[in-house]
Tab-separated table of C-alpha atoms in Angstrom:
chain	number	residue	atom	x	y	z
A	28	MET	CA	149.592	49.216	106.783
A	29	LYS	CA	150.107	51.799	109.534
A	30	ASN	CA	149.219	49.293	112.275
A	31	LEU	CA	151.492	46.689	110.729
A	32	ARG	CA	154.404	49.144	110.782
A	33	ILE	CA	153.711	50.075	114.405
A	34	THR	CA	153.562	46.417	115.395
A	35	ALA	CA	156.832	45.710	113.588
A	36	ALA	CA	158.602	48.570	115.353
A	37	ALA	CA	157.352	47.429	118.739
A	38	ALA	CA	158.389	43.858	118.019
A	39	LEU	CA	161.866	44.938	116.961
A	40	LEU	CA	162.438	46.909	120.144
A	41	ALA	CA	161.107	43.993	122.182
A	42	GLY	CA	163.639	41.694	120.534
A	43	ALA	CA	161.160	39.692	118.465
A	44	ALA	CA	162.491	40.736	115.047
A	45	HIS	CA	165.025	38.721	113.057
A	46	ALA	CA	168.520	39.594	114.161
A	47	GLY	CA	170.716	36.901	112.693
A	48	PRO	CA	173.842	37.370	110.616
A	49	ILE	CA	173.608	38.123	106.925
A	50	ALA	CA	175.846	36.555	104.283
A	51	ALA	CA	178.380	38.409	102.179
A	52	ASP	CA	177.200	39.392	98.706
A	53	PRO	CA	178.339	36.679	96.250
A	54	ALA	CA	178.821	39.379	93.596
A	55	LEU	CA	181.746	40.870	95.550
A	56	PRO	CA	185.095	40.578	93.734
A	57	ALA	CA	187.408	37.753	94.755
A	58	TYR	CA	190.652	38.926	96.289
A	59	GLN	CA	193.625	38.855	93.931
A	60	PRO	CA	196.757	39.603	96.016
A	61	LYS	CA	199.280	42.097	94.732
A	62	PRO	CA	202.853	42.121	96.055
A	63	VAL	CA	203.564	44.708	98.715
A	64	THR	CA	206.189	45.235	101.394
A	65	VAL	CA	206.459	47.336	104.519
A	66	ALA	CA	208.723	50.276	103.760
A	67	LYS	CA	211.571	50.493	106.280
A	68	ASP	CA	210.939	54.203	106.741
A	69	ALA	CA	207.152	53.863	107.097
A	70	PRO	CA	206.150	55.783	110.250
A	71	TYR	CA	203.731	53.003	111.228
A	72	ARG	CA	206.490	50.349	111.124
A	73	LEU	CA	207.491	49.300	114.643
A	74	PRO	CA	211.111	48.399	115.546
A	75	ASP	CA	210.256	44.703	115.195
A	76	GLY	CA	209.079	45.328	111.631
A	77	SER	CA	205.356	44.911	112.304
A	78	VAL	CA	202.635	47.268	111.107
A	79	TYR	CA	200.977	49.239	113.899
A	80	ILE	CA	197.182	49.716	113.973
A	81	VAL	CA	195.440	51.992	116.486
A	82	GLY	CA	191.668	52.236	116.763
A	83	ASN	CA	188.351	50.699	117.720
A	84	ASP	CA	188.411	47.896	120.290
A	85	GLY	CA	185.127	46.398	119.054
A	86	MET	CA	186.804	45.577	115.737
A	87	LYS	CA	189.522	43.435	117.352
A	88	GLU	CA	188.236	40.057	116.139
A	89	MET	CA	187.511	41.345	112.650
A	90	LEU	CA	190.903	43.036	112.279
A	91	GLY	CA	192.661	39.988	113.699
A	92	GLN	CA	191.132	37.769	111.022
A	93	LEU	CA	191.894	40.282	108.277
A	94	ASN	CA	195.479	40.495	109.541
A	95	THR	CA	195.814	36.711	109.470
A	96	LEU	CA	194.527	36.521	105.909
A	97	PHE	CA	196.765	39.393	104.818
A	98	THR	CA	199.820	37.707	106.344
A	99	LYS	CA	198.877	34.455	104.627
A	100	THR	CA	198.774	36.182	101.234
A	101	HIS	CA	201.774	38.416	102.018
A	102	PRO	CA	204.277	36.349	104.028
A	103	GLY	CA	206.533	38.482	106.165
A	104	VAL	CA	203.975	41.205	106.867
A	105	ARG	CA	202.948	41.211	110.529
A	106	PHE	CA	200.707	43.443	112.616
A	107	THR	CA	200.610	44.841	116.123
A	108	MET	CA	197.353	46.377	117.337
A	109	LEU	CA	196.500	48.854	120.069
A	110	LEU	CA	192.708	48.925	120.094
A	111	GLU	CA	191.305	51.092	122.857
A	112	GLY	CA	188.323	52.751	121.172
A	113	SER	CA	187.282	54.751	118.144
A	114	SER	CA	188.337	57.952	119.869
A	115	THR	CA	191.999	56.846	119.580
A	116	GLY	CA	191.951	56.109	115.846
A	117	ILE	CA	192.378	59.553	114.311
A	118	GLY	CA	194.980	60.448	116.929
A	119	GLY	CA	197.144	57.500	115.879
A	120	LEU	CA	196.704	58.463	112.236
A	121	THR	CA	197.543	62.090	112.962
A	122	ALA	CA	200.733	61.098	114.762
A	123	GLY	CA	201.665	58.851	111.831
A	124	VAL	CA	202.175	55.830	114.080
A	125	SER	CA	199.127	53.943	112.798
A	126	ALA	CA	198.794	52.638	109.248
A	127	PHE	CA	195.123	53.558	109.296
A	128	ALA	CA	192.351	54.375	111.772
A	129	PRO	CA	189.621	51.711	112.135
A	130	MET	CA	186.499	53.205	113.716
A	131	GLY	CA	183.047	51.876	114.551
A	132	ARG	CA	181.481	55.253	113.852
A	133	GLU	CA	181.966	58.306	111.711
A	134	ALA	CA	184.763	60.559	112.914
A	135	TRP	CA	183.401	63.435	114.962
A	136	PRO	CA	184.456	67.055	114.517
A	137	THR	CA	186.354	66.739	117.803
A	138	ASP	CA	188.347	63.849	116.267
A	139	LEU	CA	189.194	65.633	113.030
A	140	GLY	CA	190.387	69.016	114.268
A	141	GLY	CA	193.904	67.894	115.133
A	142	PHE	CA	194.388	66.027	111.849
A	143	LYS	CA	193.286	69.020	109.772
A	144	GLU	CA	195.596	71.290	111.753
A	145	ALA	CA	198.547	68.950	111.249
A	146	TYR	CA	198.096	68.192	107.538
A	147	GLY	CA	195.873	70.893	106.090
A	148	TYR	CA	193.321	68.403	104.735
A	149	GLN	CA	190.934	65.796	106.123
A	150	PRO	CA	191.616	62.040	106.227
A	151	THR	CA	190.023	59.866	103.561
A	152	ASP	CA	187.101	57.775	104.793
A	153	ILE	CA	186.805	54.203	103.507
A	154	ARG	CA	183.694	52.293	104.564
A	155	ILE	CA	184.166	48.540	104.923
A	156	GLY	CA	180.836	47.461	106.431
A	157	TYR	CA	177.949	48.488	108.642
A	158	ASP	CA	178.130	48.770	112.391
A	159	GLY	CA	175.047	47.139	113.785
A	160	TYR	CA	171.362	46.538	113.629
A	161	ALA	CA	168.599	46.531	116.253
A	162	ARG	CA	168.389	43.443	118.453
A	163	GLY	CA	165.960	44.521	121.139
A	164	ILE	CA	165.860	44.834	124.901
A	165	GLY	CA	169.108	44.047	126.654
A	166	GLN	CA	171.167	44.938	123.568
A	167	LYS	CA	172.562	48.210	122.243
A	168	ASN	CA	170.519	49.358	119.287
A	169	PRO	CA	171.886	51.618	116.534
A	170	PRO	CA	171.153	55.331	116.134
A	171	ALA	CA	167.436	55.900	115.686
A	172	ILE	CA	164.507	58.234	116.077
A	173	TYR	CA	162.226	57.394	119.006
A	174	VAL	CA	158.711	58.503	119.952
A	175	ASN	CA	156.429	57.658	122.841
A	176	ALA	CA	154.853	54.201	122.544
A	177	LYS	CA	151.383	55.774	122.376
A	178	ASN	CA	152.277	57.797	119.291
A	179	PRO	CA	150.542	56.388	116.157
A	180	LEU	CA	153.147	57.775	113.724
A	181	ALA	CA	154.060	55.084	111.168
A	182	GLY	CA	157.485	56.432	110.265
A	183	LEU	CA	159.449	59.365	108.885
A	184	ASN	CA	161.598	60.148	105.874
A	185	MET	CA	164.893	61.935	106.438
A	186	SER	CA	163.568	65.208	105.020
A	187	GLN	CA	160.953	65.196	107.764
A	188	VAL	CA	163.570	64.313	110.366
A	189	MET	CA	165.629	67.281	109.195
A	190	ARG	CA	162.640	69.626	109.427
A	191	LEU	CA	161.788	68.323	112.904
A	192	PHE	CA	165.221	68.535	114.491
A	193	THR	CA	166.834	71.535	112.787
A	194	GLN	CA	165.796	75.021	111.765
A	195	GLY	CA	165.669	76.467	108.271
A	196	ALA	CA	165.411	73.240	106.269
A	197	PRO	CA	163.668	73.269	102.862
A	198	GLY	CA	159.921	72.931	103.307
A	199	GLY	CA	159.897	74.738	106.623
A	200	ASP	CA	160.226	73.649	110.214
A	201	ILE	CA	157.783	71.000	111.459
A	202	THR	CA	156.541	71.999	114.897
A	203	GLN	CA	153.138	70.317	115.305
A	204	TRP	CA	152.065	66.690	115.000
A	205	ARG	CA	149.255	67.540	112.581
A	206	SER	CA	151.930	68.466	110.033
A	207	LEU	CA	152.873	64.786	110.034
A	208	GLY	CA	149.279	63.697	109.445
A	209	LEU	CA	148.299	62.904	113.014
A	210	GLY	CA	144.800	63.704	114.185
A	211	GLY	CA	142.847	63.273	117.379
A	212	GLU	CA	144.617	64.316	120.555
A	213	TRP	CA	147.860	64.934	118.615
A	214	ALA	CA	146.429	67.339	116.023
A	215	GLN	CA	146.853	70.556	118.000
A	216	ARG	CA	149.882	69.477	120.020
A	217	ALA	CA	153.364	70.907	119.639
A	218	ILE	CA	156.227	68.487	119.039
A	219	HIS	CA	158.708	68.270	121.900
A	220	VAL	CA	162.202	67.504	120.597
A	221	TYR	CA	164.873	65.680	122.617
A	222	GLY	CA	168.367	64.353	121.993
A	223	PRO	CA	172.007	64.294	123.110
A	224	ARG	CA	174.097	67.397	123.612
A	225	ASP	CA	175.430	69.173	120.551
A	226	ASP	CA	178.971	69.055	121.937
A	227	GLY	CA	181.082	67.905	119.006
A	228	GLY	CA	180.198	64.219	119.436
A	229	PHE	CA	177.326	62.089	118.156
A	230	ALA	CA	174.674	64.808	117.943
A	231	THR	CA	177.003	67.189	116.113
A	232	SER	CA	178.154	64.498	113.704
A	233	THR	CA	174.554	63.470	112.969
A	234	ARG	CA	173.501	67.070	112.454
A	235	VAL	CA	176.336	67.612	109.970
A	236	ALA	CA	176.187	64.277	108.138
A	237	LEU	CA	172.443	63.576	108.018
A	238	LEU	CA	170.585	66.786	108.823
A	239	GLY	CA	172.084	69.210	106.345
A	240	GLY	CA	174.531	70.801	108.779
A	241	ARG	CA	171.890	73.158	110.115
A	242	THR	CA	171.636	74.085	113.765
A	243	PHE	CA	169.217	72.232	115.980
A	244	THR	CA	165.812	73.817	116.511
A	245	PRO	CA	165.568	76.113	119.570
A	246	ARG	CA	162.994	73.607	120.848
A	247	TYR	CA	165.659	70.894	121.038
A	248	GLU	CA	166.130	69.761	124.661
A	249	PRO	CA	169.571	68.157	125.133
A	250	SER	CA	170.441	65.484	127.668
A	251	PRO	CA	173.903	64.236	128.618
A	252	LYS	CA	172.963	60.538	128.530
A	253	PHE	CA	170.919	58.234	126.301
A	254	ALA	CA	168.959	56.972	129.310
A	255	GLU	CA	167.806	60.491	130.122
A	256	THR	CA	166.657	61.049	126.544
A	257	MET	CA	164.662	57.803	126.659
A	258	LYS	CA	163.176	58.785	130.013
A	259	ALA	CA	161.980	62.090	128.555
A	260	VAL	CA	160.246	60.456	125.574
A	261	ALA	CA	158.783	57.656	127.691
A	262	ALA	CA	157.093	60.264	129.895
A	263	ASP	CA	156.000	62.576	127.058
A	264	PRO	CA	153.327	61.392	124.572
A	265	TYR	CA	154.187	64.357	122.348
A	266	GLY	CA	157.943	63.866	122.391
A	267	ILE	CA	160.379	62.726	119.726
A	268	ALA	CA	164.063	61.997	120.218
A	269	LEU	CA	167.323	61.529	118.400
A	270	GLY	CA	168.861	58.461	120.006
A	271	GLN	CA	172.479	57.356	119.790
A	272	TRP	CA	173.731	53.794	120.315
A	273	GLY	CA	171.889	52.507	123.362
A	274	ASP	CA	169.501	50.112	125.072
A	275	PRO	CA	166.179	51.580	126.269
A	276	GLY	CA	166.161	48.826	128.894
A	277	PRO	CA	163.132	48.952	131.219
A	278	LEU	CA	161.796	51.946	129.301
A	279	ALA	CA	161.431	49.912	126.080
A	280	PRO	CA	157.669	49.285	126.526
A	281	ASN	CA	157.141	53.057	126.735
A	282	VAL	CA	159.093	54.129	123.636
A	283	LYS	CA	158.963	53.212	119.962
A	284	LEU	CA	161.832	53.063	117.489
A	285	LEU	CA	160.508	54.615	114.290
A	286	PRO	CA	160.913	53.066	110.841
A	287	LEU	CA	162.708	55.522	108.544
A	288	ALA	CA	162.949	56.155	104.810
A	289	PRO	CA	165.919	57.725	102.999
A	290	LYS	CA	163.646	60.168	101.166
A	291	ASP	CA	160.032	60.968	100.418
A	292	GLY	CA	158.345	58.254	98.366
A	293	THR	CA	160.548	55.406	99.612
A	294	ALA	CA	159.339	52.764	102.051
A	295	PHE	CA	159.870	53.036	105.781
A	296	ALA	CA	162.383	50.498	107.078
A	297	LEU	CA	163.489	49.215	110.459
A	298	PRO	CA	167.174	48.546	111.212
A	299	THR	CA	167.119	44.796	110.478
A	300	PRO	CA	170.304	43.212	109.042
A	301	GLU	CA	168.772	43.016	105.562
A	302	ASN	CA	167.592	46.625	105.583
A	303	VAL	CA	170.917	47.864	106.910
A	304	GLN	CA	172.924	46.055	104.228
A	305	ALA	CA	170.603	47.230	101.468
A	306	GLY	CA	170.828	50.859	102.610
A	307	ARG	CA	167.111	51.059	103.343
A	308	TYR	CA	167.653	52.246	106.933
A	309	PRO	CA	169.268	55.694	106.572
A	310	MET	CA	170.685	56.024	110.095
A	311	ALA	CA	172.730	52.818	110.010
A	312	PRO	CA	176.343	53.669	110.938
A	313	HIS	CA	179.224	52.295	108.891
A	314	LEU	CA	182.463	50.641	109.871
A	315	HIS	CA	185.092	53.175	108.868
A	316	VAL	CA	188.781	52.989	108.101
A	317	TYR	CA	190.292	56.459	107.869
A	318	VAL	CA	193.547	56.842	105.962
A	319	ASN	CA	196.027	59.643	105.427
A	320	ARG	CA	196.038	60.532	101.767
A	321	ALA	CA	197.166	63.936	100.583
A	322	PRO	CA	195.042	65.420	97.778
A	323	GLY	CA	196.348	64.344	94.391
A	324	LYS	CA	198.759	61.807	95.889
A	325	PRO	CA	198.561	57.985	95.682
A	326	LEU	CA	197.556	56.004	98.719
A	327	ASP	CA	200.259	54.176	100.673
A	328	PRO	CA	200.664	50.815	98.805
A	329	LEU	CA	200.385	48.620	101.908
A	330	VAL	CA	197.320	50.500	103.166
A	331	LYS	CA	195.701	50.250	99.736
A	332	GLU	CA	196.330	46.507	99.537
A	333	TYR	CA	194.918	45.924	103.011
A	334	LEU	CA	191.742	47.801	102.117
A	335	ARG	CA	191.435	45.883	98.849
A	336	LEU	CA	191.389	42.732	100.952
A	337	ALA	CA	188.815	44.123	103.389
A	338	LEU	CA	186.510	45.084	100.502
A	339	SER	CA	186.877	41.767	98.682
A	340	ARG	CA	184.590	38.720	98.846
A	341	GLU	CA	186.955	37.098	101.324
A	342	GLY	CA	187.234	40.178	103.502
A	343	GLN	CA	183.499	40.801	103.579
A	344	ALA	CA	182.916	37.117	104.386
A	345	ILE	CA	184.987	37.644	107.545
A	346	ILE	CA	182.720	40.523	108.555
A	347	ALA	CA	179.597	38.502	107.761
A	348	ALA	CA	180.732	35.483	109.790
A	349	LEU	CA	181.584	37.344	112.993
A	350	PRO	CA	179.317	36.381	115.911
A	351	PRO	CA	177.005	39.157	117.141
A	352	ALA	CA	178.836	41.229	119.734
A	353	ASP	CA	178.041	44.473	121.508
A	354	GLU	CA	177.614	46.125	118.105
A	355	PRO	CA	177.102	43.397	115.447
A	356	TYR	CA	178.468	43.982	111.957
A	357	VAL	CA	176.923	43.739	108.502
A	358	PRO	CA	178.899	43.425	105.226
A	359	LEU	CA	178.529	45.767	102.267
A	360	THR	CA	176.762	44.957	99.032
A	361	ALA	CA	178.944	44.497	95.962
A	362	ALA	CA	177.753	47.857	94.607
A	363	GLU	CA	178.749	49.745	97.737
A	364	ALA	CA	182.066	47.916	97.989
A	365	ALA	CA	182.788	48.968	94.390
A	366	GLN	CA	182.223	52.626	95.361
A	367	GLU	CA	184.693	52.298	98.220
A	368	LEU	CA	187.265	50.485	96.072
A	369	ALA	CA	187.112	53.361	93.588
A	370	LYS	CA	188.284	55.708	96.344
A	371	LEU	CA	191.561	53.777	96.579
A	372	ASP	CA	192.738	54.748	93.075
């Protein structure tokens, strides 16, 4: 089984794994439009009456199709978009000029500081899909844990990842390869830990969201670029790295993307479309739509209706049918969509 897992990981990084689109879950609820209008005093209403959306440029095609369907079911509602990257989304929401903030990643602490200062609470996060799966060399692959290609490790669960990359996690820090069951030349070797800088961006967000919020281990060696992290692991048989979105490129034969499990006792999984949609790959990023909702207050009616559409069978079918782009998208399951819909009430 171990060799099969290693072969699968190598094949995925080489681009040999399945990477086609995945259909929307037929159990998703059909969209039932409810009447809604754009309030004349809405801060996101432009002088021409259209609804302004500021956010991620990679979501342009998806948002355009959702806008078209929303206008079809709500004649008279029109949209204007300024999509220049996820880093602009929370700023538009904070200023009140954007109806919501579509983002291809989780908001980083550097994104959220201004919003919290302005409103005294954090924006509400609605997940409408998954942002990507691994497609191999020449393509950006999603966040992952990498080791040297010579490393025989079959995979890790997220508790082990936490104990490797941070200090003070339950169970104790993992500092040697033998603690992960490796023998031979690895048994007495220390684990060398690499990753991006803990500067309020990806590494910080991952540490907070997935690694218990603890500080990185003192052994953590940060690099400013993904390519430099990959170079370190490719040259170090005893290295392991936290990798953000990126393409290992010519270094791909020298590194291995590890299968991961959400917790101990669950199967290791690679970031294939099916595993991402089913939640079996725990580092798969979501497609996020952040909204401004004060605690105890109802959500803006137009924003709520738009998100109902995005989380419906029709909305998720749009996400499923999009051609693979720089970061291909995966729709939610009906169960996960139901959890997000519950946040709207």
